[in-house]
């Protein structure tokens, strides 16, 4: 079963606006990762945040993690049309397994 | 590096036929993952290998599915016999266990079983 659940399922914004996507999960984790998938392509890793971190930045991306609420958010600032894609969170559970469990994703459309 | 390579990119076959999907991971990576993606079920992990050894195959749907990794640079996922409900995009991904554990995905194989 899917552990990560993204919210919203779909998001449509104008270029220049910020986009925020949320992810909730159920079990204790080692880390949480965000991936991006363009239509018809494989997933691309964006950013990883460890369970002992609360916030991380990479370029226009900002990720937060709240382990007490078992939730994470991905913020894309100053969005561009090229950011149009589906975004997935993936969790690596504690216990030594390197399995990632992916959510069903948020489909982001950035209108020019 | 060419990234993860998958072949074929598209496969159309008839129900009952054997299908073999191939994957070449990134050189130096020691973990390999096979996923299936559908609209209904999202991205599901089928099986993963570490150092060519299957570690977790709990996601393999049934005995019709099998996967092998004979060496560090090649893996196959076989479906025999194929059924229409196997239609999906199959992704292979690789990573280096002991590093950041981020996974690098191939472009996928779009399988259609008629």
PDB file of C-alpha atoms in Angstrom:
ATOM      1  CA  UNK A   1       0.000   0.000   0.000  1.00  0.00           C
ATOM      2  CA  UNK A   2       1.100   3.553  -0.589  1.00  0.00           C
ATOM      3  CA  UNK A   3       2.529   5.203   2.486  1.00  0.00           C
ATOM      4  CA  UNK A   4       3.006   8.685   1.171  1.00  0.00           C
ATOM      5  CA  UNK A   5      -0.127  10.556   0.256  1.00  0.00           C
ATOM      6  CA  UNK A   6       0.277  13.818  -1.589  1.00  0.00           C
ATOM      7  CA  UNK A   7      -2.116  16.693  -1.382  1.00  0.00           C
ATOM      8  CA  UNK A   8      -3.493  18.176  -3.534  1.00  0.00           C
ATOM      9  CA  UNK A   9      -3.831  15.628  -6.315  1.00  0.00           C
ATOM     10  CA  UNK A  10      -3.672  18.417  -8.888  1.00  0.00           C
ATOM     11  CA  UNK A  11      -2.583  22.043  -8.755  1.00  0.00           C
ATOM     12  CA  UNK A  12      -2.775  24.709 -11.439  1.00  0.00           C
ATOM     13  CA  UNK A  13      -1.002  28.049 -11.004  1.00  0.00           C
ATOM     14  CA  UNK A  14       0.355  30.951 -13.035  1.00  0.00           C
ATOM     15  CA  UNK A  15       4.016  31.422 -13.830  1.00  0.00           C
ATOM     16  CA  UNK A  16       5.756  33.333 -11.065  1.00  0.00           C
ATOM     17  CA  UNK A  17       3.484  32.047  -8.317  1.00  0.00           C
ATOM     18  CA  UNK A  18       4.628  29.674  -5.611  1.00  0.00           C
ATOM     19  CA  UNK A  19       3.453  26.056  -5.532  1.00  0.00           C
ATOM     20  CA  UNK A  20       3.080  24.084  -2.326  1.00  0.00           C
ATOM     21  CA  UNK A  21       2.550  20.337  -2.207  1.00  0.00           C
ATOM     22  CA  UNK A  22       2.054  18.284   0.921  1.00  0.00           C
ATOM     23  CA  UNK A  23       2.809  14.702   1.805  1.00  0.00           C
ATOM     24  CA  UNK A  24       1.639  12.627   4.741  1.00  0.00           C
ATOM     25  CA  UNK A  25       2.979   9.241   5.753  1.00  0.00           C
ATOM     26  CA  UNK A  26       2.266   6.620   8.378  1.00  0.00           C
ATOM     27  CA  UNK A  27       5.388   4.966   9.776  1.00  0.00           C
ATOM     28  CA  UNK A  28       8.687   6.129  11.260  1.00  0.00           C
ATOM     29  CA  UNK A  29      11.161   7.047   8.563  1.00  0.00           C
ATOM     30  CA  UNK A  30      14.882   7.387   7.932  1.00  0.00           C
ATOM     31  CA  UNK A  31      14.357   9.981   5.249  1.00  0.00           C
ATOM     32  CA  UNK A  32      11.802  11.431   2.890  1.00  0.00           C
ATOM     33  CA  UNK A  33      12.552  12.208  -0.733  1.00  0.00           C
ATOM     34  CA  UNK A  34      10.802  14.227  -3.415  1.00  0.00           C
ATOM     35  CA  UNK A  35      10.872  13.208  -7.046  1.00  0.00           C
ATOM     36  CA  UNK A  36       9.619  14.828 -10.207  1.00  0.00           C
ATOM     37  CA  UNK A  37       8.204  13.084 -13.269  1.00  0.00           C
ATOM     38  CA  UNK A  38       7.672  14.765 -16.603  1.00  0.00           C
ATOM     39  CA  UNK A  39       5.030  13.191 -18.808  1.00  0.00           C
ATOM     40  CA  UNK A  40       6.292   9.999 -20.397  1.00  0.00           C
ATOM     41  CA  UNK A  41       9.577  10.035 -18.505  1.00  0.00           C
ATOM     42  CA  UNK A  42      11.196   8.381 -15.512  1.00  0.00           C
ATOM     43  CA  UNK A  43      11.296   9.962 -12.097  1.00  0.00           C
ATOM     44  CA  UNK A  44      14.073  12.388 -11.210  1.00  0.00           C
ATOM     45  CA  UNK A  45      15.303  12.879  -7.659  1.00  0.00           C
ATOM     46  CA  UNK A  46      14.907  16.436  -6.384  1.00  0.00           C
ATOM     47  CA  UNK A  47      15.789  16.532  -2.713  1.00  0.00           C
ATOM     48  CA  UNK A  48      16.204  14.307   0.334  1.00  0.00           C
ATOM     49  CA  UNK A  49      15.497  15.309   3.920  1.00  0.00           C
ATOM     50  CA  UNK A  50      16.570  13.125   6.820  1.00  0.00           C
ATOM     51  CA  UNK A  51      14.376  12.419   9.816  1.00  0.00           C
ATOM     52  CA  UNK A  52      16.526  14.640  12.058  1.00  0.00           C
ATOM     53  CA  UNK A  53      16.238  17.617   9.706  1.00  0.00           C
ATOM     54  CA  UNK A  54      13.362  20.082   9.688  1.00  0.00           C
ATOM     55  CA  UNK A  55      14.005  22.127   6.579  1.00  0.00           C
ATOM     56  CA  UNK A  56      16.141  21.929   3.494  1.00  0.00           C
ATOM     57  CA  UNK A  57      16.677  24.179   0.480  1.00  0.00           C
ATOM     58  CA  UNK A  58      17.881  23.518  -3.027  1.00  0.00           C
ATOM     59  CA  UNK A  59      17.638  26.362  -5.498  1.00  0.00           C
ATOM     60  CA  UNK A  60      13.948  27.284  -5.782  1.00  0.00           C
ATOM     61  CA  UNK A  61      12.908  24.250  -3.743  1.00  0.00           C
ATOM     62  CA  UNK A  62      12.193  24.289  -0.052  1.00  0.00           C
ATOM     63  CA  UNK A  63      11.256  21.120   1.819  1.00  0.00           C
ATOM     64  CA  UNK A  64      10.020  20.895   5.383  1.00  0.00           C
ATOM     65  CA  UNK A  65       9.564  17.820   7.520  1.00  0.00           C
ATOM     66  CA  UNK A  66       7.466  17.483  10.651  1.00  0.00           C
ATOM     67  CA  UNK A  67       8.007  14.010  12.071  1.00  0.00           C
ATOM     68  CA  UNK A  68       5.542  14.607  14.909  1.00  0.00           C
ATOM     69  CA  UNK A  69       2.780  15.105  12.338  1.00  0.00           C
ATOM     70  CA  UNK A  70       4.307  12.657   9.869  1.00  0.00           C
ATOM     71  CA  UNK A  71       4.111  15.221   7.114  1.00  0.00           C
ATOM     72  CA  UNK A  72       6.294  17.070   4.647  1.00  0.00           C
ATOM     73  CA  UNK A  73       5.817  19.927   2.242  1.00  0.00           C
ATOM     74  CA  UNK A  74       7.538  20.890  -0.981  1.00  0.00           C
ATOM     75  CA  UNK A  75       7.524  24.545  -1.954  1.00  0.00           C
ATOM     76  CA  UNK A  76       8.550  25.654  -5.423  1.00  0.00           C
ATOM     77  CA  UNK A  77       9.089  29.393  -5.533  1.00  0.00           C
ATOM     78  CA  UNK A  78       8.737  31.631  -8.592  1.00  0.00           C
ATOM     79  CA  UNK A  79       7.356  28.780 -10.674  1.00  0.00           C
ATOM     80  CA  UNK A  80       8.063  28.434 -14.377  1.00  0.00           C
ATOM     81  CA  UNK A  81       6.175  26.679 -17.152  1.00  0.00           C
ATOM     82  CA  UNK A  82       9.018  24.142 -17.208  1.00  0.00           C
ATOM     83  CA  UNK A  83       8.087  23.106 -13.653  1.00  0.00           C
ATOM     84  CA  UNK A  84       4.945  21.477 -15.035  1.00  0.00           C
ATOM     85  CA  UNK A  85       5.213  17.834 -13.967  1.00  0.00           C
ATOM     86  CA  UNK A  86       4.016  15.355 -11.374  1.00  0.00           C
ATOM     87  CA  UNK A  87       5.722  15.472  -7.990  1.00  0.00           C
ATOM     88  CA  UNK A  88       6.004  12.447  -5.715  1.00  0.00           C
ATOM     89  CA  UNK A  89       7.109  12.034  -2.155  1.00  0.00           C
ATOM     90  CA  UNK A  90       8.821   8.800  -1.181  1.00  0.00           C
ATOM     91  CA  UNK A  91       9.640   7.513   2.265  1.00  0.00           C
ATOM     92  CA  UNK A  92      12.414   5.210   3.402  1.00  0.00           C
ATOM     93  CA  UNK A  93      11.276   3.499   6.568  1.00  0.00           C
ATOM     94  CA  UNK A  94      13.447   2.816   9.588  1.00  0.00           C
ATOM     95  CA  UNK A  95      14.814  -0.699   9.875  1.00  0.00           C
ATOM     96  CA  UNK A  96      17.580  -0.897   7.329  1.00  0.00           C
ATOM     97  CA  UNK A  97      15.549  -1.543   4.201  1.00  0.00           C
ATOM     98  CA  UNK A  98      16.328   0.798   1.338  1.00  0.00           C
ATOM     99  CA  UNK A  99      12.850   0.399  -0.118  1.00  0.00           C
ATOM    100  CA  UNK A 100      11.087   3.615  -1.005  1.00  0.00           C
ATOM    101  CA  UNK A 101       7.318   3.825  -0.812  1.00  0.00           C
ATOM    102  CA  UNK A 102       5.900   6.393  -3.197  1.00  0.00           C
ATOM    103  CA  UNK A 103       2.698   8.386  -2.985  1.00  0.00           C
ATOM    104  CA  UNK A 104       0.413   8.854  -5.967  1.00  0.00           C
ATOM    105  CA  UNK A 105       1.758  12.307  -6.693  1.00  0.00           C
ATOM    106  CA  UNK A 106       0.608  15.858  -7.258  1.00  0.00           C
ATOM    107  CA  UNK A 107       0.153  16.930 -10.849  1.00  0.00           C
ATOM    108  CA  UNK A 108       1.372  20.516 -11.138  1.00  0.00           C
ATOM    109  CA  UNK A 109       0.498  22.685 -14.102  1.00  0.00           C
ATOM    110  CA  UNK A 110       2.207  26.065 -14.423  1.00  0.00           C
ATOM    111  CA  UNK A 111       0.474  28.260 -16.956  1.00  0.00           C
ATOM    112  CA  UNK A 112       2.591  30.775 -18.886  1.00  0.00           C
TER     113      UNK A 112
ATOM    114  CA  UNK B   1      27.351   8.269 -17.592  1.00  0.00           C
ATOM    115  CA  UNK B   2      24.401   7.261 -19.773  1.00  0.00           C
ATOM    116  CA  UNK B   3      22.117   6.783 -16.805  1.00  0.00           C
ATOM    117  CA  UNK B   4      19.886   3.772 -16.312  1.00  0.00           C
ATOM    118  CA  UNK B   5      19.135   2.106 -19.638  1.00  0.00           C
ATOM    119  CA  UNK B   6      15.967   0.154 -20.283  1.00  0.00           C
ATOM    120  CA  UNK B   7      14.851  -1.796 -23.312  1.00  0.00           C
ATOM    121  CA  UNK B   8      12.587  -1.984 -25.091  1.00  0.00           C
ATOM    122  CA  UNK B   9      10.977   1.438 -24.627  1.00  0.00           C
ATOM    123  CA  UNK B  10       7.657   0.168 -25.924  1.00  0.00           C
ATOM    124  CA  UNK B  11       6.309  -3.363 -26.133  1.00  0.00           C
ATOM    125  CA  UNK B  12       2.992  -4.469 -27.548  1.00  0.00           C
ATOM    126  CA  UNK B  13       2.184  -8.127 -27.222  1.00  0.00           C
ATOM    127  CA  UNK B  14      -0.755 -10.479 -27.146  1.00  0.00           C
ATOM    128  CA  UNK B  15      -2.143 -12.146 -24.099  1.00  0.00           C
ATOM    129  CA  UNK B  16      -0.290 -15.350 -23.272  1.00  0.00           C
ATOM    130  CA  UNK B  17       3.016 -14.291 -24.764  1.00  0.00           C
ATOM    131  CA  UNK B  18       6.241 -14.053 -22.790  1.00  0.00           C
ATOM    132  CA  UNK B  19       7.607 -10.573 -22.209  1.00  0.00           C
ATOM    133  CA  UNK B  20      11.159  -9.772 -21.152  1.00  0.00           C
ATOM    134  CA  UNK B  21      12.151  -6.312 -19.992  1.00  0.00           C
ATOM    135  CA  UNK B  22      15.808  -5.386 -19.637  1.00  0.00           C
ATOM    136  CA  UNK B  23      17.733  -2.956 -17.495  1.00  0.00           C
ATOM    137  CA  UNK B  24      21.312  -1.769 -17.268  1.00  0.00           C
ATOM    138  CA  UNK B  25      21.942   0.143 -14.025  1.00  0.00           C
ATOM    139  CA  UNK B  26      24.384   2.980 -13.559  1.00  0.00           C
ATOM    140  CA  UNK B  27      27.932   1.696 -13.274  1.00  0.00           C
ATOM    141  CA  UNK B  28      29.022   1.493  -9.642  1.00  0.00           C
ATOM    142  CA  UNK B  29      25.521   1.282  -8.236  1.00  0.00           C
ATOM    143  CA  UNK B  30      24.887  -1.781  -6.121  1.00  0.00           C
ATOM    144  CA  UNK B  31      21.092  -1.718  -5.734  1.00  0.00           C
ATOM    145  CA  UNK B  32      18.513  -2.189  -8.467  1.00  0.00           C
ATOM    146  CA  UNK B  33      14.758  -1.747  -8.259  1.00  0.00           C
ATOM    147  CA  UNK B  34      11.901  -2.738 -10.554  1.00  0.00           C
ATOM    148  CA  UNK B  35       8.691  -0.680 -10.344  1.00  0.00           C
ATOM    149  CA  UNK B  36       5.344  -0.751 -12.116  1.00  0.00           C
ATOM    150  CA  UNK B  37       3.297   2.402 -12.649  1.00  0.00           C
ATOM    151  CA  UNK B  38      -0.403   2.539 -13.495  1.00  0.00           C
ATOM    152  CA  UNK B  39      -3.012   5.246 -13.139  1.00  0.00           C
ATOM    153  CA  UNK B  40      -5.019   3.168 -10.705  1.00  0.00           C
ATOM    154  CA  UNK B  41      -2.258   1.904  -8.414  1.00  0.00           C
ATOM    155  CA  UNK B  42       0.456   4.504  -8.832  1.00  0.00           C
ATOM    156  CA  UNK B  43       4.109   3.460  -8.551  1.00  0.00           C
ATOM    157  CA  UNK B  44       4.590   0.034  -6.995  1.00  0.00           C
ATOM    158  CA  UNK B  45       7.865  -1.609  -6.080  1.00  0.00           C
ATOM    159  CA  UNK B  46       7.983  -5.116  -7.510  1.00  0.00           C
ATOM    160  CA  UNK B  47      11.418  -6.339  -6.411  1.00  0.00           C
ATOM    161  CA  UNK B  48      14.813  -5.024  -5.515  1.00  0.00           C
ATOM    162  CA  UNK B  49      18.331  -6.422  -5.554  1.00  0.00           C
ATOM    163  CA  UNK B  50      21.417  -5.530  -3.603  1.00  0.00           C
ATOM    164  CA  UNK B  51      24.776  -6.756  -4.910  1.00  0.00           C
ATOM    165  CA  UNK B  52      22.854  -8.875  -7.447  1.00  0.00           C
ATOM    166  CA  UNK B  53      20.912 -10.712  -4.721  1.00  0.00           C
ATOM    167  CA  UNK B  54      17.107 -10.364  -4.499  1.00  0.00           C
ATOM    168  CA  UNK B  55      16.337  -8.738  -1.158  1.00  0.00           C
ATOM    169  CA  UNK B  56      12.612  -8.123  -1.281  1.00  0.00           C
ATOM    170  CA  UNK B  57      10.231  -9.573  -3.859  1.00  0.00           C
ATOM    171  CA  UNK B  58       7.067  -9.063  -1.846  1.00  0.00           C
ATOM    172  CA  UNK B  59       5.702  -6.737  -4.511  1.00  0.00           C
ATOM    173  CA  UNK B  60       5.848  -9.282  -7.314  1.00  0.00           C
ATOM    174  CA  UNK B  61       2.189  -9.805  -8.191  1.00  0.00           C
ATOM    175  CA  UNK B  62       2.227 -13.544  -8.819  1.00  0.00           C
ATOM    176  CA  UNK B  63       4.263 -16.427 -10.141  1.00  0.00           C
ATOM    177  CA  UNK B  64       3.922 -15.176 -13.688  1.00  0.00           C
ATOM    178  CA  UNK B  65       6.490 -12.514 -12.805  1.00  0.00           C
ATOM    179  CA  UNK B  66      10.160 -13.292 -12.315  1.00  0.00           C
ATOM    180  CA  UNK B  67      13.296 -11.174 -12.126  1.00  0.00           C
ATOM    181  CA  UNK B  68      16.978 -11.953 -12.351  1.00  0.00           C
ATOM    182  CA  UNK B  69      20.207 -10.093 -11.957  1.00  0.00           C
ATOM    183  CA  UNK B  70      22.992 -12.307 -13.288  1.00  0.00           C
ATOM    184  CA  UNK B  71      25.640  -9.602 -12.866  1.00  0.00           C
ATOM    185  CA  UNK B  72      26.087  -6.058 -11.649  1.00  0.00           C
ATOM    186  CA  UNK B  73      25.324  -4.524 -15.016  1.00  0.00           C
ATOM    187  CA  UNK B  74      22.190  -6.338 -16.143  1.00  0.00           C
ATOM    188  CA  UNK B  75      18.759  -7.312 -14.902  1.00  0.00           C
ATOM    189  CA  UNK B  76      15.637  -8.738 -16.500  1.00  0.00           C
ATOM    190  CA  UNK B  77      11.982  -8.773 -15.545  1.00  0.00           C
ATOM    191  CA  UNK B  78      10.005 -11.513 -17.215  1.00  0.00           C
ATOM    192  CA  UNK B  79       6.248 -11.985 -17.444  1.00  0.00           C
ATOM    193  CA  UNK B  80       5.058 -15.382 -18.620  1.00  0.00           C
ATOM    194  CA  UNK B  81       2.283 -15.650 -19.620  1.00  0.00           C
ATOM    195  CA  UNK B  82       1.325 -12.008 -19.992  1.00  0.00           C
ATOM    196  CA  UNK B  83      -2.227 -10.763 -19.349  1.00  0.00           C
ATOM    197  CA  UNK B  84      -3.990  -7.504 -20.284  1.00  0.00           C
ATOM    198  CA  UNK B  85      -3.917  -6.368 -16.633  1.00  0.00           C
ATOM    199  CA  UNK B  86      -0.109  -6.366 -16.827  1.00  0.00           C
ATOM    200  CA  UNK B  87      -0.291  -3.340 -19.127  1.00  0.00           C
ATOM    201  CA  UNK B  88       1.657  -0.574 -17.396  1.00  0.00           C
ATOM    202  CA  UNK B  89       4.909   1.360 -17.496  1.00  0.00           C
ATOM    203  CA  UNK B  90       7.735  -0.598 -15.921  1.00  0.00           C
ATOM    204  CA  UNK B  91      10.635   1.340 -14.475  1.00  0.00           C
ATOM    205  CA  UNK B  92      14.044   0.198 -13.422  1.00  0.00           C
ATOM    206  CA  UNK B  93      16.011   2.304 -10.948  1.00  0.00           C
ATOM    207  CA  UNK B  94      19.443   1.993  -9.387  1.00  0.00           C
ATOM    208  CA  UNK B  95      21.188   3.465  -6.389  1.00  0.00           C
ATOM    209  CA  UNK B  96      24.328   3.150  -4.324  1.00  0.00           C
ATOM    210  CA  UNK B  97      23.482   1.686  -0.952  1.00  0.00           C
ATOM    211  CA  UNK B  98      25.560   3.377   1.690  1.00  0.00           C
ATOM    212  CA  UNK B  99      25.354   6.712  -0.051  1.00  0.00           C
ATOM    213  CA  UNK B 100      22.446   9.099  -0.162  1.00  0.00           C
ATOM    214  CA  UNK B 101      20.114   6.292  -1.245  1.00  0.00           C
ATOM    215  CA  UNK B 102      18.552   8.460  -3.929  1.00  0.00           C
ATOM    216  CA  UNK B 103      17.326   6.381  -6.797  1.00  0.00           C
ATOM    217  CA  UNK B 104      18.050   7.034 -10.449  1.00  0.00           C
ATOM    218  CA  UNK B 105      15.274   5.956 -12.772  1.00  0.00           C
ATOM    219  CA  UNK B 106      15.409   4.729 -16.313  1.00  0.00           C
ATOM    220  CA  UNK B 107      13.015   6.005 -18.982  1.00  0.00           C
ATOM    221  CA  UNK B 108      10.659   3.079 -18.526  1.00  0.00           C
ATOM    222  CA  UNK B 109       9.139   0.421 -20.760  1.00  0.00           C
ATOM    223  CA  UNK B 110       5.536   0.963 -21.749  1.00  0.00           C
ATOM    224  CA  UNK B 111       3.944  -2.482 -21.973  1.00  0.00           C
ATOM    225  CA  UNK B 112       0.627  -3.083 -23.677  1.00  0.00           C
ATOM    226  CA  UNK B 113      -0.858  -6.564 -23.556  1.00  0.00           C
ATOM    227  CA  UNK B 114      -3.761  -7.022 -25.961  1.00  0.00           C
TER     228      UNK B 114
END
